[in-house]
PDB file of C-alpha atoms in Angstrom:
ATOM      1  CA  MET A   1      43.378 318.120 191.916  1.00  0.00           C
ATOM      2  CA  ARG A   2      44.043 314.838 190.626  1.00  0.00           C
ATOM      3  CA  LEU A   3      47.345 312.735 192.370  1.00  0.00           C
ATOM      4  CA  ALA A   4      49.515 311.418 189.528  1.00  0.00           C
ATOM      5  CA  LEU A   5      52.588 310.711 191.804  1.00  0.00           C
ATOM      6  CA  THR A   6      53.340 309.122 194.868  1.00  0.00           C
ATOM      7  CA  ARG A   7      56.774 307.425 195.444  1.00  0.00           C
ATOM      8  CA  ALA A   8      57.665 306.333 199.181  1.00  0.00           C
ATOM      9  CA  ALA A   9      60.272 304.752 201.021  1.00  0.00           C
ATOM     10  CA  TRP A  10      59.531 302.338 203.903  1.00  0.00           C
ATOM     11  CA  ASN A  11      62.986 300.911 205.272  1.00  0.00           C
ATOM     12  CA  GLY A  12      61.987 298.081 207.987  1.00  0.00           C
ATOM     13  CA  LEU A  13      63.007 297.169 210.754  1.00  0.00           C
ATOM     14  CA  ALA A  14      63.616 293.660 212.467  1.00  0.00           C
ATOM     15  CA  VAL A  15      62.987 294.609 216.002  1.00  0.00           C
ATOM     16  CA  SER A  16      61.825 293.526 219.438  1.00  0.00           C
ATOM     17  CA  THR A  17      58.443 294.635 220.659  1.00  0.00           C
ATOM     18  CA  GLY A  18      57.553 293.225 224.196  1.00  0.00           C
ATOM     19  CA  GLY A  19      59.675 290.274 224.126  1.00  0.00           C
ATOM     20  CA  VAL A  20      57.854 288.909 220.287  1.00  0.00           C
ATOM     21  CA  PRO A  21      60.048 289.366 217.711  1.00  0.00           C
ATOM     22  CA  LEU A  22      58.231 291.231 214.472  1.00  0.00           C
ATOM     23  CA  LEU A  23      59.413 288.098 212.707  1.00  0.00           C
ATOM     24  CA  ALA A  24      56.900 285.992 214.257  1.00  0.00           C
ATOM     25  CA  GLN A  25      54.212 288.353 213.363  1.00  0.00           C
ATOM     26  CA  LEU A  26      54.674 288.128 210.176  1.00  0.00           C
ATOM     27  CA  GLN A  27      52.475 285.698 207.726  1.00  0.00           C
ATOM     28  CA  ASN A  28      54.622 283.053 205.796  1.00  0.00           C
ATOM     29  CA  ASN A  29      52.760 283.715 202.470  1.00  0.00           C
ATOM     30  CA  SER A  30      52.830 280.384 199.781  1.00  0.00           C
ATOM     31  CA  GLU A  31      49.422 280.388 198.837  1.00  0.00           C
ATOM     32  CA  LYS A  32      49.327 281.294 195.068  1.00  0.00           C
ATOM     33  CA  GLN A  33      46.268 283.706 194.286  1.00  0.00           C
ATOM     34  CA  MET A  34      46.848 285.583 191.265  1.00  0.00           C
ATOM     35  CA  THR A  35      45.228 283.724 188.131  1.00  0.00           C
ATOM     36  CA  CYS A  36      43.654 284.429 184.515  1.00  0.00           C
ATOM     37  CA  SER A  37      40.394 284.415 186.192  1.00  0.00           C
ATOM     38  CA  ASN A  38      40.829 287.564 188.235  1.00  0.00           C
ATOM     39  CA  GLY A  39      42.959 289.672 185.442  1.00  0.00           C
ATOM     40  CA  GLY A  40      41.358 292.593 183.568  1.00  0.00           C
ATOM     41  CA  ASN A  41      39.190 292.622 179.903  1.00  0.00           C
ATOM     42  CA  ASP A  42      38.619 293.550 177.095  1.00  0.00           C
ATOM     43  CA  ARG A  43      35.039 293.454 176.087  1.00  0.00           C
ATOM     44  CA  ASP A  44      35.445 294.270 172.217  1.00  0.00           C
ATOM     45  CA  ARG A  45      38.397 292.363 171.846  1.00  0.00           C
ATOM     46  CA  ALA A  46      39.697 289.113 172.126  1.00  0.00           C
ATOM     47  CA  ARG A  47      41.474 287.903 175.277  1.00  0.00           C
ATOM     48  CA  PHE A  48      44.631 285.518 175.671  1.00  0.00           C
ATOM     49  CA  CYS A  49      45.496 284.631 179.327  1.00  0.00           C
ATOM     50  CA  GLU A  50      48.630 282.615 181.174  1.00  0.00           C
ATOM     51  CA  ILE A  51      50.529 282.511 184.311  1.00  0.00           C
ATOM     52  CA  ARG A  52      54.454 281.742 184.102  1.00  0.00           C
ATOM     53  CA  GLU A  53      56.370 280.797 186.887  1.00  0.00           C
ATOM     54  CA  GLN A  54      60.097 280.648 187.694  1.00  0.00           C
ATOM     55  CA  SER A  55      62.074 280.149 190.935  1.00  0.00           C
ATOM     56  CA  LEU A  56      64.617 282.136 191.292  1.00  0.00           C
ATOM     57  CA  PRO A  57      67.828 282.222 193.323  1.00  0.00           C
ATOM     58  CA  SER A  58      67.554 284.963 196.492  1.00  0.00           C
ATOM     59  CA  ILE A  59      70.431 287.965 196.463  1.00  0.00           C
ATOM     60  CA  GLY A  60      68.759 289.764 199.464  1.00  0.00           C
ATOM     61  CA  ARG A  61      67.653 292.544 196.771  1.00  0.00           C
ATOM     62  CA  LEU A  62      64.874 292.286 194.045  1.00  0.00           C
ATOM     63  CA  SER A  63      63.573 295.254 191.485  1.00  0.00           C
ATOM     64  CA  ILE A  64      60.656 294.805 189.873  1.00  0.00           C
ATOM     65  CA  ASP A  65      59.391 296.662 186.734  1.00  0.00           C
ATOM     66  CA  ALA A  66      55.766 296.264 185.978  1.00  0.00           C
ATOM     67  CA  SER A  67      55.000 299.229 183.980  1.00  0.00           C
ATOM     68  CA  PRO A  68      53.732 299.921 181.444  1.00  0.00           C
ATOM     69  CA  ASN A  69      50.442 298.070 181.620  1.00  0.00           C
ATOM     70  CA  GLY A  70      50.352 295.888 185.216  1.00  0.00           C
ATOM     71  CA  GLY A  71      50.582 295.558 188.749  1.00  0.00           C
ATOM     72  CA  ALA A  72      52.868 293.782 191.721  1.00  0.00           C
ATOM     73  CA  THR A  73      52.107 291.942 194.772  1.00  0.00           C
ATOM     74  CA  VAL A  74      55.262 291.185 196.692  1.00  0.00           C
ATOM     75  CA  LYS A  75      54.559 288.399 199.536  1.00  0.00           C
ATOM     76  CA  GLY A  76      57.469 287.454 202.286  1.00  0.00           C
ATOM     77  CA  TRP A  77      57.797 284.193 202.865  1.00  0.00           C
ATOM     78  CA  LEU A  78      59.843 281.803 204.865  1.00  0.00           C
ATOM     79  CA  ARG A  79      61.828 280.158 201.993  1.00  0.00           C
ATOM     80  CA  GLY A  80      65.094 280.539 200.912  1.00  0.00           C
ATOM     81  CA  ASP A  81      64.486 281.842 196.914  1.00  0.00           C
ATOM     82  CA  VAL A  82      62.047 283.861 195.570  1.00  0.00           C
ATOM     83  CA  LEU A  83      59.160 282.491 193.107  1.00  0.00           C
ATOM     84  CA  VAL A  84      57.877 284.574 190.215  1.00  0.00           C
ATOM     85  CA  ARG A  85      54.492 284.254 189.164  1.00  0.00           C
ATOM     86  CA  ALA A  86      53.511 286.240 185.832  1.00  0.00           C
ATOM     87  CA  ARG A  87      49.924 287.119 184.197  1.00  0.00           C
ATOM     88  CA  VAL A  88      50.856 287.192 180.812  1.00  0.00           C
ATOM     89  CA  GLU A  89      47.385 289.033 179.209  1.00  0.00           C
ATOM     90  CA  ALA A  90      46.720 290.312 175.476  1.00  0.00           C
ATOM     91  CA  SER A  91      44.235 291.383 173.688  1.00  0.00           C
ATOM     92  CA  ASP A  92      43.739 291.458 169.873  1.00  0.00           C
ATOM     93  CA  GLU A  93      40.786 291.264 166.901  1.00  0.00           C
ATOM     94  CA  THR A  94      41.441 287.240 167.448  1.00  0.00           C
ATOM     95  CA  GLU A  95      42.198 284.821 170.016  1.00  0.00           C
ATOM     96  CA  GLY A  96      44.996 283.330 167.771  1.00  0.00           C
ATOM     97  CA  ALA A  97      46.074 287.198 167.195  1.00  0.00           C
ATOM     98  CA  ALA A  98      45.988 287.618 171.518  1.00  0.00           C
ATOM     99  CA  ALA A  99      48.479 284.192 171.689  1.00  0.00           C
ATOM    100  CA  ASN A 100      50.835 285.609 169.399  1.00  0.00           C
ATOM    101  CA  MET A 101      51.140 288.779 170.758  1.00  0.00           C
ATOM    102  CA  ALA A 102      51.248 286.635 174.223  1.00  0.00           C
ATOM    103  CA  SER A 103      53.785 284.304 173.340  1.00  0.00           C
ATOM    104  CA  ARG A 104      56.012 287.507 172.039  1.00  0.00           C
ATOM    105  CA  VAL A 105      56.076 289.032 175.972  1.00  0.00           C
ATOM    106  CA  MET A 106      59.132 288.031 177.204  1.00  0.00           C
ATOM    107  CA  ILE A 107      59.952 288.081 181.268  1.00  0.00           C
ATOM    108  CA  ASP A 108      63.192 288.613 182.399  1.00  0.00           C
ATOM    109  CA  GLY A 109      64.272 287.413 186.082  1.00  0.00           C
ATOM    110  CA  SER A 110      68.017 288.093 185.800  1.00  0.00           C
ATOM    111  CA  GLY A 111      70.368 290.335 188.037  1.00  0.00           C
ATOM    112  CA  GLY A 112      67.885 290.664 191.025  1.00  0.00           C
ATOM    113  CA  GLN A 113      65.467 292.467 188.313  1.00  0.00           C
ATOM    114  CA  VAL A 114      62.392 291.410 187.309  1.00  0.00           C
ATOM    115  CA  ARG A 115      60.875 292.792 184.259  1.00  0.00           C
ATOM    116  CA  ALA A 116      59.075 292.020 181.253  1.00  0.00           C
ATOM    117  CA  ALA A 117      59.342 293.391 176.966  1.00  0.00           C
ATOM    118  CA  GLY A 118      56.918 292.754 174.159  1.00  0.00           C
ATOM    119  CA  PRO A 119      55.880 293.420 170.850  1.00  0.00           C
ATOM    120  CA  GLU A 120      54.880 296.907 170.100  1.00  0.00           C
ATOM    121  CA  ALA A 121      50.384 297.311 170.938  1.00  0.00           C
ATOM    122  CA  ALA A 122      48.891 298.731 167.350  1.00  0.00           C
ATOM    123  CA  ASN A 123      44.965 298.524 166.015  1.00  0.00           C
ATOM    124  CA  ASN A 124      44.234 298.719 169.880  1.00  0.00           C
ATOM    125  CA  SER A 125      45.706 295.744 170.766  1.00  0.00           C
ATOM    126  CA  TRP A 126      47.901 295.521 173.527  1.00  0.00           C
ATOM    127  CA  TRP A 127      50.042 293.597 176.095  1.00  0.00           C
ATOM    128  CA  SER A 128      50.672 293.529 180.355  1.00  0.00           C
ATOM    129  CA  VAL A 129      51.913 291.552 182.430  1.00  0.00           C
ATOM    130  CA  SER A 130      51.378 291.219 186.184  1.00  0.00           C
ATOM    131  CA  TYR A 131      53.503 289.707 188.910  1.00  0.00           C
ATOM    132  CA  GLU A 132      52.832 287.683 192.228  1.00  0.00           C
ATOM    133  CA  ILE A 133      55.966 287.393 194.066  1.00  0.00           C
ATOM    134  CA  PHE A 134      57.341 285.786 197.005  1.00  0.00           C
ATOM    135  CA  VAL A 135      59.955 286.749 198.478  1.00  0.00           C
ATOM    136  CA  PRO A 136      62.429 285.873 202.065  1.00  0.00           C
ATOM    137  CA  GLN A 137      60.587 288.200 204.511  1.00  0.00           C
ATOM    138  CA  SER A 138      64.009 289.921 204.455  1.00  0.00           C
ATOM    139  CA  THR A 139      64.330 291.175 201.182  1.00  0.00           C
ATOM    140  CA  ASP A 140      65.143 294.565 200.129  1.00  0.00           C
ATOM    141  CA  VAL A 141      62.281 295.786 197.145  1.00  0.00           C
ATOM    142  CA  THR A 142      62.026 298.308 194.444  1.00  0.00           C
ATOM    143  CA  LEU A 143      58.808 298.366 192.727  1.00  0.00           C
ATOM    144  CA  LYS A 144      57.815 300.306 189.548  1.00  0.00           C
ATOM    145  CA  THR A 145      54.354 300.931 188.118  1.00  0.00           C
ATOM    146  CA  ARG A 146      52.716 303.282 185.793  1.00  0.00           C
ATOM    147  CA  ASN A 147      48.963 302.028 185.658  1.00  0.00           C
ATOM    148  CA  GLY A 148      48.877 299.226 187.628  1.00  0.00           C
ATOM    149  CA  GLY A 149      48.801 298.589 191.646  1.00  0.00           C
ATOM    150  CA  LEU A 150      51.432 297.759 193.996  1.00  0.00           C
ATOM    151  CA  THR A 151      50.379 295.609 197.151  1.00  0.00           C
ATOM    152  CA  ILE A 152      53.489 294.440 199.623  1.00  0.00           C
ATOM    153  CA  SER A 153      52.719 292.525 202.620  1.00  0.00           C
ATOM    154  CA  ASP A 154      55.302 290.596 205.409  1.00  0.00           C
ATOM    155  CA  VAL A 155      58.407 292.296 203.952  1.00  0.00           C
ATOM    156  CA  ARG A 156      60.793 293.303 207.026  1.00  0.00           C
ATOM    157  CA  GLY A 157      63.414 294.997 204.161  1.00  0.00           C
ATOM    158  CA  GLN A 158      63.949 298.114 202.388  1.00  0.00           C
ATOM    159  CA  VAL A 159      61.055 298.682 200.342  1.00  0.00           C
ATOM    160  CA  HIS A 160      60.706 301.630 197.493  1.00  0.00           C
ATOM    161  CA  PHE A 161      58.238 302.395 195.254  1.00  0.00           C
ATOM    162  CA  ASP A 162      57.423 304.184 192.260  1.00  0.00           C
ATOM    163  CA  THR A 163      53.859 304.167 191.012  1.00  0.00           C
ATOM    164  CA  LEU A 164      51.715 306.417 189.021  1.00  0.00           C
ATOM    165  CA  ASN A 165      47.733 305.592 188.041  1.00  0.00           C
ATOM    166  CA  GLY A 166      48.245 302.905 190.769  1.00  0.00           C
ATOM    167  CA  GLY A 167      47.037 302.266 194.216  1.00  0.00           C
ATOM    168  CA  VAL A 168      49.459 301.008 196.661  1.00  0.00           C
ATOM    169  CA  HIS A 169      48.670 298.340 199.795  1.00  0.00           C
ATOM    170  CA  LEU A 170      50.861 297.884 202.633  1.00  0.00           C
ATOM    171  CA  LYS A 171      49.956 294.946 205.143  1.00  0.00           C
ATOM    172  CA  GLY A 172      52.569 293.271 207.771  1.00  0.00           C
ATOM    173  CA  CYS A 173      55.336 295.770 206.692  1.00  0.00           C
ATOM    174  CA  ARG A 174      57.321 298.083 209.160  1.00  0.00           C
ATOM    175  CA  ARG A 175      57.766 301.869 208.525  1.00  0.00           C
ATOM    176  CA  GLY A 176      60.797 302.784 209.929  1.00  0.00           C
ATOM    177  CA  GLU A 177      61.492 305.986 207.465  1.00  0.00           C
ATOM    178  CA  ARG A 178      59.038 307.697 205.315  1.00  0.00           C
ATOM    179  CA  ARG A 179      59.409 310.329 202.168  1.00  0.00           C
ATOM    180  CA  ASP A 180      56.381 311.329 200.498  1.00  0.00           C
ATOM    181  CA  ARG A 181      56.638 313.088 197.210  1.00  0.00           C
ATOM    182  CA  GLU A 182      53.184 314.121 195.238  1.00  0.00           C
ATOM    183  CA  ARG A 183      53.514 315.529 191.656  1.00  0.00           C
ATOM    184  CA  ARG A 184      50.164 317.240 190.789  1.00  0.00           C
ATOM    185  CA  ASN A 185      49.560 317.965 186.826  1.00  0.00           C
TER     186      ASN A 185
END
């Protein structure tokens, strides 16, 4: 049987263990790792890729929708703002057409939500957006992907995620409560 959907909720709690606060065990992630060279490829078509960045004020919670074809990495850091790095990729018959398609992809980072919208894919052309997002470590995070993986590191707020056809990697997240639901096709 193939696992089609995994949903889980993690409630991170800041607690002390042996006199050492959990916060001291978290890493201050500030290294930008996402590049266009570590993205996908399309051997039969021309590809265009660019990294876009925007800083957002932190409101204590962030909802990220990387659907339909992107993944998301969320990293807790010690700063008080949010940095959204988006890798926008597009593929089409020529590099110019792929660049044109990518230029029509808009990323909305308003109201505590991050999501992308773009043109309809046609004739084997496509676009995707993957995220590398740095948040204050106490941020509550909700993530959604359809065809991409999720990585969450050093976040101690509540973390909720919903993914279809993507792996999940958690690092430095304190598990308080976990609820899983699987749906099989």
